[in-house]
Structure formats: structure tokens, C-alpha cells
Amino acid sequence: MVGRFIVFEGVEGGGKTTQLERSRQWLIESGWLTFLQSNGWVQQIVVTREPGGTDLGRGLRQLLLDSTPEPIQDRAELLLYAADRAQHVEGFLRPHLAEKSLILCDRYTDSTLAYQGYGRGLDPILIEQLNQIATQGLQSDLTLWLDLDVKTGLARTRQRGKADRIEQADFDFHKRVQQGFMALAQTHPHRIAKINATQPEAAVFQEIQVILSDRLIQWYGNPHFSPAT
Ligand code: Z5A
């Protein structure tokens, strides 16, 4: 058996990074990781993100998120995300899955459909084709969509200070992105699980924990212990 690939998605400020780290800690502290390792199903948990999960990707991330005097054209933006993904899939995700890693990834293909498709208005069929070229068919086993209204999300990220190039886009852009995630979750109800991200951090994580536990049992069987909460 190879590893598993879990993705966290959603609009800015949805809490992806926060919940991804909580999930990593819970997988270790609950006893799940030890159980999976002792059966030889998983070697380790790894954390990564898009854009920026590889050396090349870190350079692309800077190009994509830093504000530049020359505006980045929408199709150029799409291709840069695709390049980041192609490098990430081949150079990081597939090797780690082959080594039986449980991968927790901040953003993946649904972000491109939501931001460049719904947000920028680029052709979703073209985006699906590029996603296919970049991933060679690698899909997430589970995507946790942190569903949060745009206003709250942007308010959370703006508390951090300077907004990046994509955060600076207008409110309607972010609304379309949010609608995109909603549509994707309706289209792929088995792969994408919706989480109510308006709740306090601990309550959001409780929802995630229930979904993660269910999926782990589905994939690996019942561990015959009560994972610590
Ligand atoms: N992008 C794209 O356009 N196309 C693509 O194909 C891909 C990406 C892959 C990547 O930046 C950007 O690239 C992103 C989409 C675009 N757009 N932007 N901007 P990123 O991944 O680094 O940025 P982000 O996804 O927007 O991350 P973020 O702003 O850091 O949000 P987050 O990770 O979801 O949230 P967080 O860092 O965990 O929390 C944000 C703040 O809220 C922080 O102060 C927390 O303490 C607080 N927080 C978290 N949870 C809560 C709750 N429950 N209540 C209250 N406060 C909370």
C-alpha cells in the first residue's frame, strides 16, 4: 500500500495552515501514526504546500505572490501555478507517496479551478487539462474545504499586515473564488468534505478530527484503540 494524500483548501484566512498543523499533531499524539507505522502502512507524516513545496516552487511562489510593477497576465499566472504543481507532483508528492508518507498539503488543484477559473474567469476545461498535465492524474484522497465567508477570511488575513498580490484582488474576485469552492464541493462530494470554518479554532478541528478518523478507518481499518483527542 502507498501513502495517502490529504489537502486543505479554501479562501484566504480560512485557517488551512492552522488546522493542517493541528491535524499533524493530532495524528501523532492520538496514536494513529504509531498504529499505521507498526502495521507498515505509513512511514511518516509530511507537510507541504502549493505554491512552494519544492525549491523551484519557492521561487515561483515569490513571483506569484509578491507585488510587481508589471502586472502578471492571467494566463501567465495559470501557467506558473501549473509549473509549480508539475515540479511538486514529480519531485515531492509521488516520491513521498511511494515511500508510504501520509501527506498533508496546503492547497492543490481545486485552488486553480477556484482562483484562476472562477476568480479570473479562465476556461475551466483548459484548467482541467493543465491540472491533468501537471499532476498526471494524481488526485487527493481527501480534500478538507474550510468554508468561510470572504469578509471574515480577509479580515483575519489583513490583521497580519501587508496583503500579498492575490489577497489584494477586489472583493468580487474573492466572492467568485468562494463560489468556485462551493461548486467543486457539490461536484465531488466524496473527495471534498466541507468544514464550517466560521467556528472557533478548536471547534473547527473537532469537525476535521471526525472526518479524518472516519477516513482513516475506511482506508486502514479500525485501530482497536480509542485515539486520544
Ligand atoms: N493560489 C492560486 O491562485 N491558484 C493555485 O492554484 C494555488 C494557489 C495553489 C497562496 O497563498 C495563494 O495562491 C492563495 C491562493 C493562490 N491566495 N492568496 N492570497 P497561501 O496559500 O500562502 O495563502 P492563503 O491560502 O491565503 O493562506 P492564509 O492567508 O495564511 O490563510 P489560511 O492558511 O487559510 O489561514 P491561517 O494562516 O491558518 O489563519 C489566518 C489567520 O486567521 C491567523 O491569524 C489565524 O490565527 C486566524 N485563524 C485561523 N483559524 C481561526 C478561527 N477559527 N477563528 C479565528 N481566527 C482564526
CSV table of C-alpha atoms and ligand atoms in Angstrom, one decimal:
chain,number,residue,atom,x,y,z
A,1,MET,CA,0.0,0.0,0.0
A,2,VAL,CA,1.3,3.5,-0.8
A,3,GLY,CA,0.7,6.6,1.3
A,4,ARG,CA,-2.3,8.9,1.4
A,5,PHE,CA,-2.7,12.5,0.2
A,6,ILE,CA,-4.8,14.9,2.2
A,7,VAL,CA,-5.3,18.5,1.0
A,8,PHE,CA,-6.6,21.6,2.9
A,9,GLU,CA,-8.5,24.1,0.7
A,10,GLY,CA,-10.5,27.3,1.0
A,11,VAL,CA,-10.4,31.1,0.7
A,12,GLU,CA,-7.8,33.3,2.5
A,13,GLY,CA,-7.9,33.2,6.2
A,14,GLY,CA,-9.9,30.1,6.4
A,15,GLY,CA,-7.5,28.5,8.8
A,16,LYS,CA,-5.9,25.9,6.5
A,17,THR,CA,-2.4,26.4,7.9
A,18,THR,CA,-3.6,26.4,11.5
A,19,GLN,CA,-5.8,23.3,11.0
A,20,LEU,CA,-3.1,21.4,9.0
A,21,GLU,CA,-0.7,21.8,11.9
A,22,ARG,CA,-3.4,20.7,14.4
A,23,SER,CA,-4.1,17.7,12.3
A,24,ARG,CA,-0.4,16.7,12.1
A,25,GLN,CA,-0.1,17.0,15.9
A,26,TRP,CA,-3.3,15.0,16.5
A,27,LEU,CA,-2.2,12.2,14.1
A,28,ILE,CA,1.0,11.9,16.2
A,29,GLU,CA,-0.4,12.4,19.7
A,30,SER,CA,-3.6,10.3,19.2
A,31,GLY,CA,-1.7,7.1,18.5
A,32,TRP,CA,-2.8,6.9,14.8
A,33,LEU,CA,0.7,7.4,13.4
A,34,THR,CA,2.2,4.7,15.7
A,35,PHE,CA,-0.6,2.3,14.7
A,36,LEU,CA,-0.1,2.9,11.0
A,37,GLN,CA,3.7,2.6,11.3
A,38,SER,CA,3.5,-0.6,13.3
A,39,ASN,CA,1.5,-2.2,10.5
A,40,GLY,CA,3.9,-0.9,7.9
A,41,TRP,CA,1.2,1.2,6.1
A,42,VAL,CA,2.7,4.6,6.7
A,43,GLN,CA,6.3,5.6,7.4
A,44,GLN,CA,5.9,9.3,8.3
A,45,ILE,CA,3.7,12.4,8.1
A,46,VAL,CA,4.9,15.1,5.7
A,47,VAL,CA,3.6,18.6,5.4
A,48,THR,CA,3.8,20.7,2.2
A,49,ARG,CA,2.0,23.4,0.2
A,50,GLU,CA,1.3,24.9,-3.2
A,51,PRO,CA,2.7,27.1,-4.4
A,52,GLY,CA,6.1,26.5,-2.9
A,53,GLY,CA,6.6,22.8,-2.0
A,54,THR,CA,9.9,22.5,-3.8
A,55,ASP,CA,13.0,24.7,-4.4
A,56,LEU,CA,11.7,25.7,-7.8
A,57,GLY,CA,8.3,26.2,-6.3
A,58,ARG,CA,9.6,28.6,-3.6
A,59,GLY,CA,10.9,30.8,-6.4
A,60,LEU,CA,7.7,30.6,-8.3
A,61,ARG,CA,5.7,31.4,-5.1
A,62,GLN,CA,7.7,34.6,-4.7
A,63,LEU,CA,7.0,35.5,-8.3
A,64,LEU,CA,3.3,34.8,-7.9
A,65,LEU,CA,2.6,36.4,-4.5
A,66,ASP,CA,4.9,39.4,-4.5
A,67,SER,CA,3.5,42.6,-6.0
A,68,THR,CA,5.3,43.6,-9.2
A,69,PRO,CA,5.3,46.8,-11.2
A,70,GLU,CA,4.4,44.7,-14.3
A,71,PRO,CA,1.0,43.1,-13.9
A,72,ILE,CA,1.1,39.3,-14.3
A,73,GLN,CA,-1.3,38.3,-17.0
A,74,ASP,CA,-4.0,35.8,-16.1
A,75,ARG,CA,-2.7,33.0,-18.4
A,76,ALA,CA,0.9,33.5,-17.3
A,77,GLU,CA,-0.3,33.2,-13.7
A,78,LEU,CA,-2.1,30.0,-14.5
A,79,LEU,CA,1.0,28.5,-16.2
A,80,LEU,CA,3.2,29.5,-13.2
A,81,TYR,CA,0.8,27.6,-10.8
A,82,ALA,CA,0.9,24.6,-13.2
A,83,ALA,CA,4.7,24.7,-13.3
A,84,ASP,CA,4.8,24.7,-9.5
A,85,ARG,CA,2.4,21.8,-9.4
A,86,ALA,CA,4.3,19.7,-12.1
A,87,GLN,CA,7.5,20.1,-10.1
A,88,HIS,CA,5.8,19.3,-6.8
A,89,VAL,CA,4.0,16.2,-8.0
A,90,GLU,CA,7.0,14.6,-9.7
A,91,GLY,CA,9.7,15.8,-7.3
A,92,PHE,CA,7.9,15.6,-4.0
A,93,LEU,CA,4.4,14.2,-3.8
A,94,ARG,CA,4.9,11.0,-5.9
A,95,PRO,CA,8.2,10.0,-4.2
A,96,HIS,CA,6.7,10.6,-0.8
A,97,LEU,CA,3.6,8.6,-1.6
A,98,ALA,CA,5.8,5.8,-2.9
A,99,GLU,CA,7.7,5.9,0.5
A,100,LYS,CA,4.3,5.5,2.3
A,101,SER,CA,4.1,9.0,3.6
A,102,LEU,CA,0.8,10.5,4.8
A,103,ILE,CA,0.9,13.9,3.1
A,104,LEU,CA,-0.8,17.0,4.4
A,105,CYS,CA,-0.8,19.6,1.7
A,106,ASP,CA,-1.9,23.3,1.9
A,107,ARG,CA,-3.8,23.8,-1.4
A,108,TYR,CA,-3.8,21.8,-4.7
A,109,THR,CA,-5.8,21.5,-7.9
A,110,ASP,CA,-9.1,22.9,-6.6
A,111,SER,CA,-7.4,26.2,-5.8
A,112,THR,CA,-6.5,26.6,-9.5
A,113,LEU,CA,-10.1,25.9,-10.6
A,114,ALA,CA,-11.4,28.3,-7.9
A,115,TYR,CA,-8.9,31.2,-8.3
A,116,GLN,CA,-7.9,31.1,-12.0
A,117,GLY,CA,-11.2,29.6,-13.2
A,118,TYR,CA,-14.0,31.1,-11.1
A,119,GLY,CA,-11.9,34.1,-9.9
A,120,ARG,CA,-10.0,35.2,-13.1
A,121,GLY,CA,-12.6,33.7,-15.5
A,122,LEU,CA,-10.2,31.4,-17.4
A,123,ASP,CA,-11.7,28.4,-19.2
A,124,PRO,CA,-12.3,25.6,-16.7
A,125,ILE,CA,-11.7,23.0,-19.4
A,126,LEU,CA,-8.3,24.4,-20.1
A,127,ILE,CA,-7.5,24.4,-16.4
A,128,GLU,CA,-8.6,20.8,-16.1
A,129,GLN,CA,-6.3,19.9,-18.9
A,130,LEU,CA,-3.4,21.8,-17.4
A,131,ASN,CA,-4.1,20.1,-14.0
A,132,GLN,CA,-4.0,16.8,-15.8
A,133,ILE,CA,-0.7,17.6,-17.4
A,134,ALA,CA,0.8,18.8,-14.1
A,135,THR,CA,-0.5,16.0,-11.9
A,136,GLN,CA,-0.5,13.1,-14.4
A,137,GLY,CA,-3.7,12.0,-12.7
A,138,LEU,CA,-2.6,12.4,-9.1
A,139,GLN,CA,-5.7,13.4,-7.1
A,140,SER,CA,-6.1,13.9,-3.4
A,141,ASP,CA,-7.5,11.1,-1.4
A,142,LEU,CA,-9.4,13.6,0.7
A,143,THR,CA,-9.8,17.4,0.5
A,144,LEU,CA,-10.9,19.3,3.6
A,145,TRP,CA,-12.6,22.5,2.4
A,146,LEU,CA,-12.6,25.1,5.1
A,147,ASP,CA,-15.7,27.0,4.3
A,148,LEU,CA,-15.7,30.6,5.5
A,149,ASP,CA,-17.3,33.8,4.2
A,150,VAL,CA,-14.9,36.0,2.3
A,151,LYS,CA,-15.3,39.1,4.5
A,152,THR,CA,-14.3,37.2,7.7
A,153,GLY,CA,-11.4,35.5,5.9
A,154,LEU,CA,-9.9,38.7,4.5
A,155,ALA,CA,-10.4,40.4,7.9
A,156,ARG,CA,-8.4,37.7,9.5
A,157,THR,CA,-5.5,37.8,7.0
A,158,ARG,CA,-5.4,41.7,7.0
A,159,GLN,CA,-4.8,41.6,10.7
A,160,ARG,CA,-1.4,40.1,9.7
A,161,GLY,CA,-0.4,43.3,7.9
A,162,LYS,CA,0.6,43.6,4.2
A,163,ALA,CA,-1.7,41.7,1.8
A,164,ASP,CA,0.0,39.6,-1.0
A,165,ARG,CA,-0.7,40.1,-4.7
A,166,ILE,CA,-3.7,37.8,-4.7
A,167,GLU,CA,-5.1,39.0,-1.4
A,168,GLN,CA,-5.1,42.5,-3.0
A,169,ALA,CA,-7.6,41.4,-5.7
A,170,ASP,CA,-11.1,43.0,-5.3
A,171,PHE,CA,-13.8,41.6,-3.1
A,172,ASP,CA,-15.9,40.3,-6.1
A,173,PHE,CA,-12.9,38.2,-7.2
A,174,HIS,CA,-12.7,36.6,-3.7
A,175,LYS,CA,-16.5,36.0,-3.8
A,176,ARG,CA,-16.2,34.2,-7.1
A,177,VAL,CA,-13.4,32.1,-5.7
A,178,GLN,CA,-15.6,31.1,-2.7
A,179,GLN,CA,-18.5,30.2,-5.1
A,180,GLY,CA,-15.9,28.1,-7.0
A,181,PHE,CA,-15.1,26.1,-3.9
A,182,MET,CA,-18.8,25.6,-3.2
A,183,ALA,CA,-19.4,24.3,-6.7
A,184,LEU,CA,-16.4,22.0,-6.6
A,185,ALA,CA,-17.6,20.5,-3.3
A,186,GLN,CA,-21.0,19.9,-4.8
A,187,THR,CA,-19.5,18.2,-7.8
A,188,HIS,CA,-17.1,16.0,-5.8
A,189,PRO,CA,-18.9,15.2,-2.6
A,190,HIS,CA,-16.9,12.1,-1.8
A,191,ARG,CA,-13.5,13.7,-2.3
A,192,ILE,CA,-14.2,17.1,-0.8
A,193,ALA,CA,-15.5,17.4,2.7
A,194,LYS,CA,-17.0,20.7,3.8
A,195,ILE,CA,-15.9,22.1,7.2
A,196,ASN,CA,-17.6,25.1,8.9
A,197,ALA,CA,-14.6,27.3,9.4
A,198,THR,CA,-16.5,30.2,11.0
A,199,GLN,CA,-16.3,28.5,14.4
A,200,PRO,CA,-13.5,28.9,16.9
A,201,GLU,CA,-10.3,27.0,16.0
A,202,ALA,CA,-11.0,24.1,18.4
A,203,ALA,CA,-14.5,23.5,17.1
A,204,VAL,CA,-13.2,23.6,13.5
A,205,PHE,CA,-10.7,21.0,14.4
A,206,GLN,CA,-13.3,18.8,16.1
A,207,GLU,CA,-15.1,18.6,12.8
A,208,ILE,CA,-11.9,17.8,11.0
A,209,GLN,CA,-11.0,15.1,13.5
A,210,VAL,CA,-14.3,13.3,13.0
A,211,ILE,CA,-13.8,13.3,9.2
A,212,LEU,CA,-10.1,12.2,9.5
A,213,SER,CA,-11.0,9.4,11.9
A,214,ASP,CA,-13.7,8.1,9.5
A,215,ARG,CA,-11.4,8.2,6.5
A,216,LEU,CA,-8.5,6.6,8.3
A,217,ILE,CA,-10.8,3.7,9.4
A,218,GLN,CA,-12.1,3.4,5.9
A,219,TRP,CA,-8.6,3.2,4.5
A,220,TYR,CA,-6.8,1.2,7.2
A,221,GLY,CA,-9.4,-0.4,9.3
A,222,ASN,CA,-10.4,0.1,12.9
A,223,PRO,CA,-7.3,0.6,15.1
A,224,HIS,CA,-8.9,-1.2,18.0
A,225,PHE,CA,-7.9,1.6,20.4
A,226,SER,CA,-9.6,4.9,21.3
A,227,PRO,CA,-7.4,7.6,19.7
A,228,ALA,CA,-6.7,10.3,22.3
A,229,THR,CA,-8.5,13.5,21.5
B,1,Z5A,N1,-3.4,30.1,-5.5
B,1,Z5A,C1,-4.0,30.3,-6.7
B,1,Z5A,O1,-4.5,31.3,-7.1
B,1,Z5A,N2,-4.0,29.2,-7.6
B,1,Z5A,C2,-3.5,28.0,-7.2
B,1,Z5A,O2,-3.5,27.0,-8.0
B,1,Z5A,C3,-2.9,27.9,-5.9
B,1,Z5A,C4,-2.9,29.0,-5.0
B,1,Z5A,C5,-2.3,26.6,-5.4
B,1,Z5A,C6,-1.3,31.1,-1.9
B,1,Z5A,O3,-1.1,31.7,-0.8
B,1,Z5A,C7,-2.1,32.0,-2.8
B,1,Z5A,O4,-2.1,31.4,-4.1
B,1,Z5A,C8,-3.6,32.0,-2.4
B,1,Z5A,C9,-4.3,31.3,-3.5
B,1,Z5A,C10,-3.4,31.3,-4.6
B,1,Z5A,N3,-4.1,33.3,-2.4
B,1,Z5A,N4,-3.8,34.2,-1.7
B,1,Z5A,N5,-3.6,35.1,-1.1
B,1,Z5A,P1,-1.1,31.0,0.6
B,1,Z5A,O5,-1.5,29.6,0.5
B,1,Z5A,O6,0.1,31.3,1.4
B,1,Z5A,O7,-2.2,31.9,1.3
B,1,Z5A,P2,-3.5,31.5,1.9
B,1,Z5A,O8,-4.0,30.2,1.4
B,1,Z5A,O9,-4.4,32.6,1.6
B,1,Z5A,O10,-3.1,31.4,3.4
B,1,Z5A,P3,-3.5,32.2,4.6
B,1,Z5A,O11,-3.9,33.6,4.2
B,1,Z5A,O12,-2.4,32.1,5.6
B,1,Z5A,O13,-4.8,31.5,5.1
B,1,Z5A,P4,-5.0,30.1,5.9
B,1,Z5A,O14,-3.8,29.3,5.8
B,1,Z5A,O15,-6.3,29.5,5.4
B,1,Z5A,O16,-5.3,30.6,7.4
B,1,Z5A,P5,-4.3,30.6,8.7
B,1,Z5A,O17,-2.9,31.1,8.3
B,1,Z5A,O18,-4.4,29.3,9.4
B,1,Z5A,O19,-5.1,31.7,9.6
B,1,Z5A,C11,-5.1,33.0,9.2
B,1,Z5A,C12,-5.4,33.9,10.4
B,1,Z5A,O20,-6.6,33.6,11.0
B,1,Z5A,C13,-4.3,33.6,11.5
B,1,Z5A,O21,-4.1,34.8,12.2
B,1,Z5A,C14,-5.1,32.6,12.4
B,1,Z5A,O22,-4.6,32.7,13.8
B,1,Z5A,C15,-6.5,33.1,12.3
B,1,Z5A,N6,-7.5,32.0,12.5
B,1,Z5A,C16,-7.4,30.7,12.0
B,1,Z5A,N7,-8.4,30.0,12.3
B,1,Z5A,C17,-9.3,30.8,13.0
B,1,Z5A,C18,-10.6,30.7,13.6
B,1,Z5A,N8,-11.2,29.5,13.6
B,1,Z5A,N9,-11.1,31.7,14.2
B,1,Z5A,C19,-10.5,32.9,14.2
B,1,Z5A,N10,-9.2,33.1,13.7
B,1,Z5A,C20,-8.6,32.1,13.1
